[in-house]
Amino acid sequence: GLIMEIFNIDMHNHTQGSDGKQLPLRLLLRASKANKNIISMTDHNSVKGYRMLERQIKAIMDKAEDSRYKGTPKMLKLYENVLNVFSQVKLLKGTEIITTYEGNVIEVLGYDIDIDVMEKEIADLRKNVVPSGTVLKKSLLQIVDKYNIKFDKDVYAEGRTGTVTGRFFDEIKKYDENQEFTKNFATLKEFIVKELYNPKSKFFVDLSECHPSMEDVIKSIHKAGGKAVLAHPGRYNFDVKGSMDTMIDKGLDGIEVWYPDHTSEFQSFLMDKVKERGLIASGGSDDHCNTKDGERYTMGKINVPKIPQTEWIKDLAKTGKNFIDESKILREGKGKLAQELETGKLSRERNRFLEVLRVRKSEMINSETQSKTKDKENPREQGER
Protein backbone atom coordinates (compact mmCIF):
# COMPACT_ATOMS: atom_id res chain seq x y z
CA GLY A 1 0.00 0.00 0.00
CA LEU A 2 0.92 3.62 0.37
CA ILE A 3 4.03 4.44 2.30
CA MET A 4 2.87 6.69 5.09
CA GLU A 5 4.95 9.26 6.85
CA ILE A 6 5.49 8.33 10.49
CA PHE A 7 4.40 10.82 13.10
CA ASN A 8 6.87 11.02 16.02
CA ILE A 9 4.35 10.68 18.81
CA ASP A 10 3.44 8.46 21.74
CA MET A 11 0.11 9.41 23.28
CA HIS A 12 -0.15 6.72 25.98
CA ASN A 13 2.36 6.62 28.87
CA HIS A 14 2.34 6.11 32.64
CA THR A 15 4.45 7.59 35.41
CA GLN A 16 4.60 7.49 39.20
CA GLY A 17 1.41 9.59 38.96
CA SER A 18 -0.22 6.14 38.84
CA ASP A 19 1.36 2.71 38.37
CA GLY A 20 4.34 3.67 36.20
CA LYS A 21 7.89 3.25 37.50
CA GLN A 22 9.26 6.54 36.13
CA LEU A 23 9.14 10.12 37.29
CA PRO A 24 7.68 12.52 34.69
CA LEU A 25 11.04 14.10 33.84
CA ARG A 26 12.42 10.65 33.10
CA LEU A 27 9.47 10.02 30.76
CA LEU A 28 10.39 13.20 28.87
CA LEU A 29 14.06 12.18 28.72
CA ARG A 30 13.13 8.77 27.34
CA ALA A 31 10.83 10.40 24.81
CA SER A 32 13.60 12.58 23.44
CA LYS A 33 15.95 9.56 23.32
CA ALA A 34 13.31 7.57 21.40
CA ASN A 35 12.86 10.55 19.08
CA LYS A 36 9.22 11.09 20.05
CA ASN A 37 8.57 14.82 19.86
CA ILE A 38 4.93 14.84 20.95
CA ILE A 39 3.84 12.73 23.90
CA SER A 40 1.12 12.56 26.50
CA MET A 41 1.23 11.47 30.12
CA THR A 42 -1.93 9.42 30.73
CA ASP A 43 -1.97 8.11 34.29
CA HIS A 44 -4.87 5.95 35.53
CA ASN A 45 -7.59 8.01 37.21
CA SER A 46 -5.03 10.73 37.81
CA VAL A 47 -3.35 13.91 36.58
CA LYS A 48 -0.79 13.87 39.41
CA GLY A 49 2.13 13.45 36.99
CA TYR A 50 1.74 17.01 35.76
CA ARG A 51 2.05 18.43 39.28
CA MET A 52 4.96 16.06 39.91
CA LEU A 53 6.81 17.43 36.89
CA GLU A 54 6.36 20.95 38.25
CA ARG A 55 7.73 19.82 41.62
CA GLN A 56 10.74 18.19 39.96
CA ILE A 57 11.61 21.38 38.09
CA LYS A 58 11.04 23.44 41.24
CA ALA A 59 13.50 21.22 43.10
CA ILE A 60 16.12 21.78 40.40
CA MET A 61 15.50 25.55 40.59
CA ASP A 62 15.89 25.49 44.38
CA LYS A 63 19.18 23.67 43.98
CA ALA A 64 20.25 26.33 41.50
CA GLU A 65 19.87 28.85 44.35
CA ASP A 66 22.04 26.77 46.67
CA SER A 67 25.66 27.95 46.74
CA ARG A 68 26.94 24.39 47.19
CA TYR A 69 25.64 23.36 43.79
CA LYS A 70 25.52 26.67 41.95
CA GLY A 71 27.59 26.63 38.77
CA THR A 72 29.10 23.17 39.35
CA PRO A 73 29.74 21.25 36.10
CA LYS A 74 27.28 18.56 37.21
CA MET A 75 24.46 21.06 37.72
CA LEU A 76 25.16 22.90 34.47
CA LYS A 77 25.00 19.58 32.64
CA LEU A 78 21.63 18.90 34.29
CA TYR A 79 20.25 22.31 33.24
CA GLU A 80 21.45 21.66 29.72
CA ASN A 81 19.74 18.24 29.59
CA VAL A 82 16.45 19.57 30.97
CA LEU A 83 16.40 22.54 28.59
CA ASN A 84 17.25 20.25 25.69
CA VAL A 85 14.38 17.92 26.50
CA PHE A 86 12.00 20.85 27.01
CA SER A 87 12.85 22.22 23.59
CA GLN A 88 12.56 18.84 21.84
CA VAL A 89 9.49 17.31 23.45
CA LYS A 90 5.96 18.68 23.57
CA LEU A 91 3.88 17.30 26.42
CA LEU A 92 0.14 17.14 25.75
CA LYS A 93 -2.19 16.77 28.71
CA GLY A 94 -3.97 13.48 29.20
CA THR A 95 -5.42 10.94 31.60
CA GLU A 96 -6.75 7.38 31.38
CA ILE A 97 -9.93 6.66 33.30
CA ILE A 98 -11.05 3.16 34.23
CA THR A 99 -14.72 2.41 33.62
CA THR A 100 -16.86 -0.56 32.56
CA TYR A 101 -18.95 -1.49 29.55
CA GLU A 102 -21.61 -4.13 30.29
CA GLY A 103 -19.57 -5.49 33.19
CA ASN A 104 -16.27 -5.45 31.29
CA VAL A 105 -13.48 -3.25 32.64
CA ILE A 106 -12.39 -0.86 29.90
CA GLU A 107 -10.50 2.43 29.80
CA VAL A 108 -11.14 5.81 28.22
CA LEU A 109 -8.33 8.26 27.51
CA GLY A 110 -8.97 11.99 27.93
CA TYR A 111 -6.84 14.41 25.89
CA ASP A 112 -6.44 18.20 25.95
CA ILE A 113 -8.04 18.39 29.38
CA ASP A 114 -7.88 21.24 31.86
CA ILE A 115 -5.79 19.70 34.64
CA ASP A 116 -7.53 21.49 37.52
CA VAL A 117 -11.03 20.69 36.29
CA MET A 118 -10.07 17.07 35.56
CA GLU A 119 -8.61 16.64 39.04
CA LYS A 120 -11.91 17.72 40.55
CA GLU A 121 -13.91 15.59 38.11
CA ILE A 122 -11.84 12.48 38.93
CA ALA A 123 -12.45 13.04 42.66
CA ASP A 124 -16.19 13.35 41.98
CA LEU A 125 -16.23 10.20 39.84
CA ARG A 126 -14.58 8.24 42.67
CA LYS A 127 -17.12 9.43 45.26
CA ASN A 128 -19.89 6.92 44.54
CA VAL A 129 -17.83 3.80 43.90
CA VAL A 130 -16.82 0.88 46.11
CA PRO A 131 -13.02 0.55 46.63
CA SER A 132 -11.85 -2.17 44.23
CA GLY A 133 -9.45 -3.68 46.79
CA THR A 134 -12.36 -4.75 48.98
CA VAL A 135 -14.31 -6.37 46.14
CA LEU A 136 -11.19 -8.03 44.68
CA LYS A 137 -10.08 -9.59 47.97
CA LYS A 138 -13.54 -10.99 48.76
CA SER A 139 -14.12 -12.34 45.23
CA LEU A 140 -10.63 -13.81 44.77
CA LEU A 141 -10.81 -15.67 48.10
CA GLN A 142 -14.20 -17.07 47.08
CA ILE A 143 -12.64 -18.28 43.81
CA VAL A 144 -9.81 -19.97 45.75
CA ASP A 145 -12.37 -21.87 47.85
CA LYS A 146 -14.64 -22.70 44.94
CA TYR A 147 -11.89 -24.34 42.85
CA ASN A 148 -9.84 -25.66 45.75
CA ILE A 149 -6.76 -23.69 44.68
CA LYS A 150 -3.63 -24.02 46.83
CA PHE A 151 -3.30 -20.62 48.47
CA ASP A 152 -2.07 -19.23 51.78
CA LYS A 153 -4.62 -16.63 52.88
CA ASP A 154 -1.99 -15.10 55.15
CA VAL A 155 -0.81 -13.03 52.17
CA TYR A 156 -3.72 -10.76 53.07
CA ALA A 157 -2.78 -10.51 56.77
CA GLU A 158 -2.47 -7.07 58.39
CA GLY A 159 0.80 -5.34 57.64
CA ARG A 160 1.55 -7.26 54.43
CA THR A 161 2.45 -5.02 51.49
CA GLY A 162 1.58 -5.11 47.81
CA THR A 163 -1.63 -4.74 45.84
CA VAL A 164 -4.48 -7.21 46.33
CA THR A 165 -4.08 -8.52 42.77
CA GLY A 166 -0.28 -8.57 42.88
CA ARG A 167 -0.23 -10.64 46.06
CA PHE A 168 -2.84 -13.02 44.65
CA PHE A 169 -0.85 -13.49 41.44
CA ASP A 170 2.44 -14.16 43.27
CA GLU A 171 0.77 -16.65 45.63
CA ILE A 172 -1.06 -18.80 43.05
CA LYS A 173 2.01 -18.81 40.76
CA LYS A 174 4.09 -20.23 43.64
CA TYR A 175 2.71 -23.78 43.60
CA ASP A 176 3.07 -26.46 40.93
CA GLU A 177 -0.29 -27.86 42.06
CA ASN A 178 -1.93 -24.75 40.55
CA GLN A 179 -0.43 -25.42 37.12
CA GLU A 180 -3.79 -26.14 35.44
CA PHE A 181 -5.12 -22.75 36.61
CA THR A 182 -2.00 -20.68 35.94
CA LYS A 183 -0.68 -22.11 32.66
CA ASN A 184 -2.35 -19.41 30.54
CA PHE A 185 -0.59 -16.37 32.00
CA ALA A 186 3.03 -15.53 32.78
CA THR A 187 2.89 -11.90 33.89
CA LEU A 188 0.64 -9.92 36.22
CA LYS A 189 -0.48 -7.81 33.24
CA GLU A 190 -1.56 -10.97 31.40
CA PHE A 191 -3.40 -12.23 34.47
CA ILE A 192 -5.35 -8.99 34.77
CA VAL A 193 -6.21 -8.67 31.08
CA LYS A 194 -6.83 -12.34 30.22
CA GLU A 195 -8.35 -13.61 33.45
CA LEU A 196 -9.46 -11.01 36.00
CA TYR A 197 -11.27 -8.83 33.42
CA ASN A 198 -12.48 -11.74 31.28
CA PRO A 199 -16.11 -12.83 31.88
CA LYS A 200 -15.23 -16.27 30.45
CA SER A 201 -12.41 -16.90 32.94
CA LYS A 202 -12.62 -18.74 36.29
CA PHE A 203 -10.83 -15.74 37.78
CA PHE A 204 -13.30 -13.14 36.48
CA VAL A 205 -14.29 -10.52 39.04
CA ASP A 206 -17.17 -8.17 38.22
CA LEU A 207 -15.84 -4.73 39.14
CA SER A 208 -18.71 -2.62 37.77
CA GLU A 209 -19.53 -1.17 41.20
CA CYS A 210 -15.89 -0.11 41.63
CA HIS A 211 -15.81 2.15 38.59
CA PRO A 212 -17.88 5.07 37.35
CA SER A 213 -20.12 4.46 34.33
CA MET A 214 -18.81 5.03 30.83
CA GLU A 215 -21.34 7.85 30.30
CA ASP A 216 -20.17 9.66 33.45
CA VAL A 217 -16.51 9.26 32.51
CA ILE A 218 -17.03 10.69 29.02
CA LYS A 219 -19.11 13.55 30.48
CA SER A 220 -16.30 14.37 32.92
CA ILE A 221 -13.67 14.44 30.18
CA HIS A 222 -15.89 16.75 28.13
CA LYS A 223 -16.48 18.97 31.17
CA ALA A 224 -12.71 19.37 31.43
CA GLY A 225 -12.70 20.49 27.80
CA GLY A 226 -11.17 17.25 26.58
CA LYS A 227 -11.60 14.61 23.90
CA ALA A 228 -12.66 11.09 24.99
CA VAL A 229 -10.77 8.32 23.20
CA LEU A 230 -11.37 4.59 23.72
CA ALA A 231 -8.11 3.02 24.90
CA HIS A 232 -6.68 -0.23 23.40
CA PRO A 233 -9.93 -1.88 22.21
CA GLY A 234 -7.88 -4.91 21.15
CA ARG A 235 -7.26 -5.83 24.78
CA TYR A 236 -10.85 -6.43 25.82
CA ASN A 237 -12.46 -9.85 26.17
CA PHE A 238 -15.90 -9.23 24.69
CA ASP A 239 -17.26 -8.74 21.19
CA VAL A 240 -15.59 -5.36 20.68
CA LYS A 241 -16.39 -5.20 16.96
CA GLY A 242 -20.07 -5.85 17.61
CA SER A 243 -20.20 -3.33 20.47
CA MET A 244 -18.15 -0.57 18.86
CA ASP A 245 -21.06 1.53 17.58
CA THR A 246 -22.90 1.37 20.91
CA MET A 247 -19.73 2.49 22.69
CA ILE A 248 -19.18 5.35 20.24
CA ASP A 249 -22.79 6.44 20.76
CA LYS A 250 -22.02 7.02 24.44
CA GLY A 251 -20.08 10.10 23.31
CA LEU A 252 -16.59 8.92 22.29
CA ASP A 253 -14.59 11.36 20.16
CA GLY A 254 -12.00 8.85 19.02
CA ILE A 255 -10.29 5.47 19.19
CA GLU A 256 -6.74 4.38 20.02
CA VAL A 257 -5.97 2.62 16.74
CA TRP A 258 -2.22 1.92 17.06
CA TYR A 259 -1.29 -0.15 20.11
CA PRO A 260 1.26 -2.94 20.76
CA ASP A 261 -1.42 -5.68 20.98
CA HIS A 262 -3.39 -4.71 17.88
CA THR A 263 -3.13 -6.96 14.82
CA SER A 264 -3.02 -5.20 11.47
CA GLU A 265 -6.40 -6.73 10.63
CA PHE A 266 -7.94 -5.22 13.79
CA GLN A 267 -6.19 -1.92 13.13
CA SER A 268 -7.85 -1.77 9.70
CA PHE A 269 -11.23 -2.46 11.28
CA LEU A 270 -10.68 0.41 13.74
CA MET A 271 -9.44 2.73 11.01
CA ASP A 272 -12.54 2.05 8.91
CA LYS A 273 -14.74 2.70 11.95
CA VAL A 274 -12.95 5.98 12.68
CA LYS A 275 -13.49 7.15 9.08
CA GLU A 276 -17.08 5.93 8.95
CA ARG A 277 -18.04 7.70 12.20
CA GLY A 278 -15.90 10.84 11.67
CA LEU A 279 -13.76 10.25 14.77
CA ILE A 280 -10.16 11.06 15.64
CA ALA A 281 -7.47 8.38 15.86
CA SER A 282 -4.65 8.03 18.37
CA GLY A 283 -1.82 5.66 19.21
CA GLY A 284 0.63 4.88 21.98
CA SER A 285 2.84 2.29 23.62
CA ASP A 286 1.28 2.20 27.12
CA ASP A 287 4.79 2.56 28.51
CA HIS A 288 5.09 2.01 32.29
CA CYS A 289 8.91 1.89 32.23
CA ASN A 290 8.59 -1.66 33.53
CA THR A 291 10.36 -4.48 31.68
CA LYS A 292 8.21 -7.08 33.45
CA ASP A 293 5.24 -6.00 31.29
CA GLY A 294 7.02 -7.13 28.14
CA GLU A 295 9.41 -5.38 25.80
CA ARG A 296 6.75 -4.23 23.36
CA TYR A 297 5.14 -1.76 25.76
CA THR A 298 8.09 0.60 25.47
CA MET A 299 8.15 4.26 24.59
CA GLY A 300 8.86 4.61 20.89
CA LYS A 301 7.83 1.09 19.87
CA ILE A 302 4.63 2.20 18.21
CA ASN A 303 4.41 3.87 14.81
CA VAL A 304 1.55 6.26 14.15
CA PRO A 305 1.08 7.51 10.59
CA LYS A 306 0.49 11.14 9.62
CA ILE A 307 -3.05 11.08 8.26
CA PRO A 308 -6.04 13.44 8.51
CA GLN A 309 -7.36 11.46 11.53
CA THR A 310 -4.19 12.17 13.53
CA GLU A 311 -3.97 15.83 12.47
CA TRP A 312 -5.62 16.90 15.77
CA ILE A 313 -2.44 15.94 17.66
CA LYS A 314 -0.26 18.23 15.55
CA ASP A 315 -2.85 21.01 15.94
CA LEU A 316 -2.77 20.67 19.73
CA ALA A 317 1.01 20.80 19.78
CA LYS A 318 0.92 23.89 17.53
CA THR A 319 -1.68 25.91 19.44
CA GLY A 320 0.62 25.92 22.47
CA LYS A 321 -1.55 23.31 24.18
CA ASN A 322 1.72 21.95 25.44
CA PHE A 323 2.01 21.64 29.19
CA ILE A 324 5.66 22.77 29.19
CA ASP A 325 4.66 26.12 27.64
CA GLU A 326 1.33 26.34 29.46
CA SER A 327 2.50 25.79 33.02
CA LYS A 328 3.70 28.99 34.68
CA ILE A 329 6.11 27.03 36.90
CA LEU A 330 7.68 25.22 33.95
CA ARG A 331 7.96 28.43 31.90
CA GLU A 332 9.68 30.20 34.79
CA GLY A 333 11.86 27.17 35.36
CA LYS A 334 12.92 27.17 31.73
CA GLY A 335 13.89 30.85 31.91
CA LYS A 336 15.73 30.40 35.19
CA LEU A 337 17.71 27.36 34.05
CA ALA A 338 18.64 29.06 30.78
CA GLN A 339 19.92 32.06 32.74
CA GLU A 340 21.81 29.86 35.24
CA LEU A 341 23.37 27.93 32.38
CA GLU A 342 24.44 31.16 30.66
CA THR A 343 25.94 32.66 33.86
CA GLY A 344 27.52 29.34 34.75
CA LYS A 345 29.15 29.02 31.35
CA LEU A 346 30.38 32.62 31.45
CA SER A 347 31.86 32.28 34.93
CA ARG A 348 33.51 29.01 33.86
CA GLU A 349 35.06 30.80 30.88
CA ARG A 350 36.21 33.59 33.17
CA ASN A 351 37.68 31.15 35.68
CA ARG A 352 39.47 29.29 32.91
CA PHE A 353 40.92 32.55 31.64
CA LEU A 354 42.03 33.55 35.14
CA GLU A 355 43.54 30.10 35.68
CA VAL A 356 45.59 30.43 32.48
CA LEU A 357 46.78 33.88 33.65
CA ARG A 358 47.68 32.49 37.08
CA VAL A 359 49.72 29.66 35.59
CA ARG A 360 51.54 32.06 33.22
CA LYS A 361 52.26 34.47 36.05
CA SER A 362 53.64 31.78 38.33
CA GLU A 363 55.78 30.43 35.47
CA MET A 364 57.26 33.92 34.93
CA ILE A 365 57.88 34.43 38.64
CA ASN A 366 59.50 31.00 38.91
CA SER A 367 61.87 31.57 36.03
CA GLU A 368 62.86 35.01 37.42
CA THR A 369 63.42 33.62 40.90
CA GLN A 370 65.54 30.80 39.54
CA SER A 371 67.88 33.15 37.71
CA LYS A 372 68.24 35.40 40.83
CA THR A 373 68.94 32.41 43.10
CA LYS A 374 71.83 31.40 40.90
CA ASP A 375 73.47 34.82 41.50
CA LYS A 376 72.97 34.87 45.28
CA GLU A 377 73.33 32.51 48.14
CA ASN A 378 69.98 31.79 49.87
CA PRO A 379 69.21 34.91 51.99
CA ARG A 380 67.37 32.97 54.67
CA GLU A 381 70.49 30.92 55.50
CA GLN A 382 72.51 34.11 55.78
CA GLY A 383 70.12 35.63 58.30
CA GLU A 384 70.26 32.53 60.49
CA ARG A 385 73.98 32.52 60.86
PDB file of C-alpha atoms in Angstrom, residues 235-343:
ATOM      1  CA  ARG A 235      -7.264  -5.829  24.775  1.00  0.00           C
ATOM      2  CA  TYR A 236     -10.845  -6.429  25.823  1.00  0.00           C
ATOM      3  CA  ASN A 237     -12.465  -9.845  26.171  1.00  0.00           C
ATOM      4  CA  PHE A 238     -15.897  -9.233  24.688  1.00  0.00           C
ATOM      5  CA  ASP A 239     -17.257  -8.740  21.186  1.00  0.00           C
ATOM      6  CA  VAL A 240     -15.589  -5.363  20.678  1.00  0.00           C
ATOM      7  CA  LYS A 241     -16.394  -5.200  16.964  1.00  0.00           C
ATOM      8  CA  GLY A 242     -20.069  -5.845  17.615  1.00  0.00           C
ATOM      9  CA  SER A 243     -20.203  -3.331  20.473  1.00  0.00           C
ATOM     10  CA  MET A 244     -18.152  -0.573  18.864  1.00  0.00           C
ATOM     11  CA  ASP A 245     -21.058   1.534  17.585  1.00  0.00           C
ATOM     12  CA  THR A 246     -22.902   1.367  20.907  1.00  0.00           C
ATOM     13  CA  MET A 247     -19.733   2.492  22.693  1.00  0.00           C
ATOM     14  CA  ILE A 248     -19.184   5.348  20.237  1.00  0.00           C
ATOM     15  CA  ASP A 249     -22.794   6.440  20.764  1.00  0.00           C
ATOM     16  CA  LYS A 250     -22.025   7.024  24.439  1.00  0.00           C
ATOM     17  CA  GLY A 251     -20.075  10.103  23.314  1.00  0.00           C
ATOM     18  CA  LEU A 252     -16.593   8.920  22.292  1.00  0.00           C
ATOM     19  CA  ASP A 253     -14.586  11.361  20.156  1.00  0.00           C
ATOM     20  CA  GLY A 254     -11.997   8.854  19.025  1.00  0.00           C
ATOM     21  CA  ILE A 255     -10.288   5.467  19.192  1.00  0.00           C
ATOM     22  CA  GLU A 256      -6.739   4.384  20.023  1.00  0.00           C
ATOM     23  CA  VAL A 257      -5.968   2.621  16.744  1.00  0.00           C
ATOM     24  CA  TRP A 258      -2.224   1.925  17.061  1.00  0.00           C
ATOM     25  CA  TYR A 259      -1.290  -0.155  20.106  1.00  0.00           C
ATOM     26  CA  PRO A 260       1.258  -2.940  20.759  1.00  0.00           C
ATOM     27  CA  ASP A 261      -1.421  -5.680  20.983  1.00  0.00           C
ATOM     28  CA  HIS A 262      -3.394  -4.710  17.878  1.00  0.00           C
ATOM     29  CA  THR A 263      -3.134  -6.964  14.824  1.00  0.00           C
ATOM     30  CA  SER A 264      -3.024  -5.203  11.465  1.00  0.00           C
ATOM     31  CA  GLU A 265      -6.395  -6.727  10.629  1.00  0.00           C
ATOM     32  CA  PHE A 266      -7.941  -5.225  13.787  1.00  0.00           C
ATOM     33  CA  GLN A 267      -6.188  -1.919  13.126  1.00  0.00           C
ATOM     34  CA  SER A 268      -7.846  -1.768   9.697  1.00  0.00           C
ATOM     35  CA  PHE A 269     -11.232  -2.464  11.282  1.00  0.00           C
ATOM     36  CA  LEU A 270     -10.675   0.407  13.745  1.00  0.00           C
ATOM     37  CA  MET A 271      -9.438   2.732  11.011  1.00  0.00           C
ATOM     38  CA  ASP A 272     -12.542   2.046   8.912  1.00  0.00           C
ATOM     39  CA  LYS A 273     -14.739   2.697  11.955  1.00  0.00           C
ATOM     40  CA  VAL A 274     -12.954   5.982  12.680  1.00  0.00           C
ATOM     41  CA  LYS A 275     -13.485   7.149   9.078  1.00  0.00           C
ATOM     42  CA  GLU A 276     -17.081   5.932   8.953  1.00  0.00           C
ATOM     43  CA  ARG A 277     -18.037   7.705  12.197  1.00  0.00           C
ATOM     44  CA  GLY A 278     -15.901  10.836  11.666  1.00  0.00           C
ATOM     45  CA  LEU A 279     -13.763  10.250  14.765  1.00  0.00           C
ATOM     46  CA  ILE A 280     -10.161  11.062  15.637  1.00  0.00           C
ATOM     47  CA  ALA A 281      -7.469   8.377  15.861  1.00  0.00           C
ATOM     48  CA  SER A 282      -4.648   8.030  18.369  1.00  0.00           C
ATOM     49  CA  GLY A 283      -1.820   5.656  19.215  1.00  0.00           C
ATOM     50  CA  GLY A 284       0.629   4.877  21.975  1.00  0.00           C
ATOM     51  CA  SER A 285       2.844   2.290  23.618  1.00  0.00           C
ATOM     52  CA  ASP A 286       1.283   2.198  27.119  1.00  0.00           C
ATOM     53  CA  ASP A 287       4.793   2.562  28.510  1.00  0.00           C
ATOM     54  CA  HIS A 288       5.091   2.006  32.289  1.00  0.00           C
ATOM     55  CA  CYS A 289       8.914   1.889  32.234  1.00  0.00           C
ATOM     56  CA  ASN A 290       8.591  -1.656  33.530  1.00  0.00           C
ATOM     57  CA  THR A 291      10.360  -4.485  31.677  1.00  0.00           C
ATOM     58  CA  LYS A 292       8.205  -7.084  33.450  1.00  0.00           C
ATOM     59  CA  ASP A 293       5.243  -5.996  31.293  1.00  0.00           C
ATOM     60  CA  GLY A 294       7.016  -7.129  28.136  1.00  0.00           C
ATOM     61  CA  GLU A 295       9.413  -5.378  25.797  1.00  0.00           C
ATOM     62  CA  ARG A 296       6.752  -4.226  23.359  1.00  0.00           C
ATOM     63  CA  TYR A 297       5.143  -1.756  25.759  1.00  0.00           C
ATOM     64  CA  THR A 298       8.094   0.601  25.472  1.00  0.00           C
ATOM     65  CA  MET A 299       8.152   4.262  24.588  1.00  0.00           C
ATOM     66  CA  GLY A 300       8.859   4.608  20.891  1.00  0.00           C
ATOM     67  CA  LYS A 301       7.830   1.088  19.874  1.00  0.00           C
ATOM     68  CA  ILE A 302       4.633   2.198  18.214  1.00  0.00           C
ATOM     69  CA  ASN A 303       4.408   3.872  14.812  1.00  0.00           C
ATOM     70  CA  VAL A 304       1.553   6.261  14.155  1.00  0.00           C
ATOM     71  CA  PRO A 305       1.082   7.509  10.585  1.00  0.00           C
ATOM     72  CA  LYS A 306       0.487  11.142   9.616  1.00  0.00           C
ATOM     73  CA  ILE A 307      -3.051  11.075   8.262  1.00  0.00           C
ATOM     74  CA  PRO A 308      -6.044  13.440   8.506  1.00  0.00           C
ATOM     75  CA  GLN A 309      -7.364  11.464  11.529  1.00  0.00           C
ATOM     76  CA  THR A 310      -4.188  12.174  13.534  1.00  0.00           C
ATOM     77  CA  GLU A 311      -3.971  15.825  12.469  1.00  0.00           C
ATOM     78  CA  TRP A 312      -5.619  16.900  15.769  1.00  0.00           C
ATOM     79  CA  ILE A 313      -2.445  15.940  17.657  1.00  0.00           C
ATOM     80  CA  LYS A 314      -0.262  18.232  15.553  1.00  0.00           C
ATOM     81  CA  ASP A 315      -2.853  21.011  15.936  1.00  0.00           C
ATOM     82  CA  LEU A 316      -2.770  20.673  19.728  1.00  0.00           C
ATOM     83  CA  ALA A 317       1.015  20.803  19.783  1.00  0.00           C
ATOM     84  CA  LYS A 318       0.917  23.888  17.532  1.00  0.00           C
ATOM     85  CA  THR A 319      -1.681  25.911  19.436  1.00  0.00           C
ATOM     86  CA  GLY A 320       0.616  25.916  22.467  1.00  0.00           C
ATOM     87  CA  LYS A 321      -1.550  23.308  24.184  1.00  0.00           C
ATOM     88  CA  ASN A 322       1.720  21.951  25.444  1.00  0.00           C
ATOM     89  CA  PHE A 323       2.012  21.641  29.195  1.00  0.00           C
ATOM     90  CA  ILE A 324       5.657  22.768  29.189  1.00  0.00           C
ATOM     91  CA  ASP A 325       4.657  26.119  27.641  1.00  0.00           C
ATOM     92  CA  GLU A 326       1.330  26.338  29.456  1.00  0.00           C
ATOM     93  CA  SER A 327       2.503  25.788  33.019  1.00  0.00           C
ATOM     94  CA  LYS A 328       3.698  28.987  34.683  1.00  0.00           C
ATOM     95  CA  ILE A 329       6.114  27.030  36.900  1.00  0.00           C
ATOM     96  CA  LEU A 330       7.683  25.219  33.955  1.00  0.00           C
ATOM     97  CA  ARG A 331       7.955  28.426  31.897  1.00  0.00           C
ATOM     98  CA  GLU A 332       9.681  30.205  34.787  1.00  0.00           C
ATOM     99  CA  GLY A 333      11.858  27.165  35.358  1.00  0.00           C
ATOM    100  CA  LYS A 334      12.918  27.169  31.732  1.00  0.00           C
ATOM    101  CA  GLY A 335      13.892  30.850  31.914  1.00  0.00           C
ATOM    102  CA  LYS A 336      15.727  30.401  35.187  1.00  0.00           C
ATOM    103  CA  LEU A 337      17.708  27.358  34.049  1.00  0.00           C
ATOM    104  CA  ALA A 338      18.643  29.063  30.779  1.00  0.00           C
ATOM    105  CA  GLN A 339      19.919  32.057  32.739  1.00  0.00           C
ATOM    106  CA  GLU A 340      21.810  29.858  35.242  1.00  0.00           C
ATOM    107  CA  LEU A 341      23.370  27.928  32.378  1.00  0.00           C
ATOM    108  CA  GLU A 342      24.439  31.158  30.663  1.00  0.00           C
ATOM    109  CA  THR A 343      25.936  32.657  33.864  1.00  0.00           C
TER     110      THR A 343
END
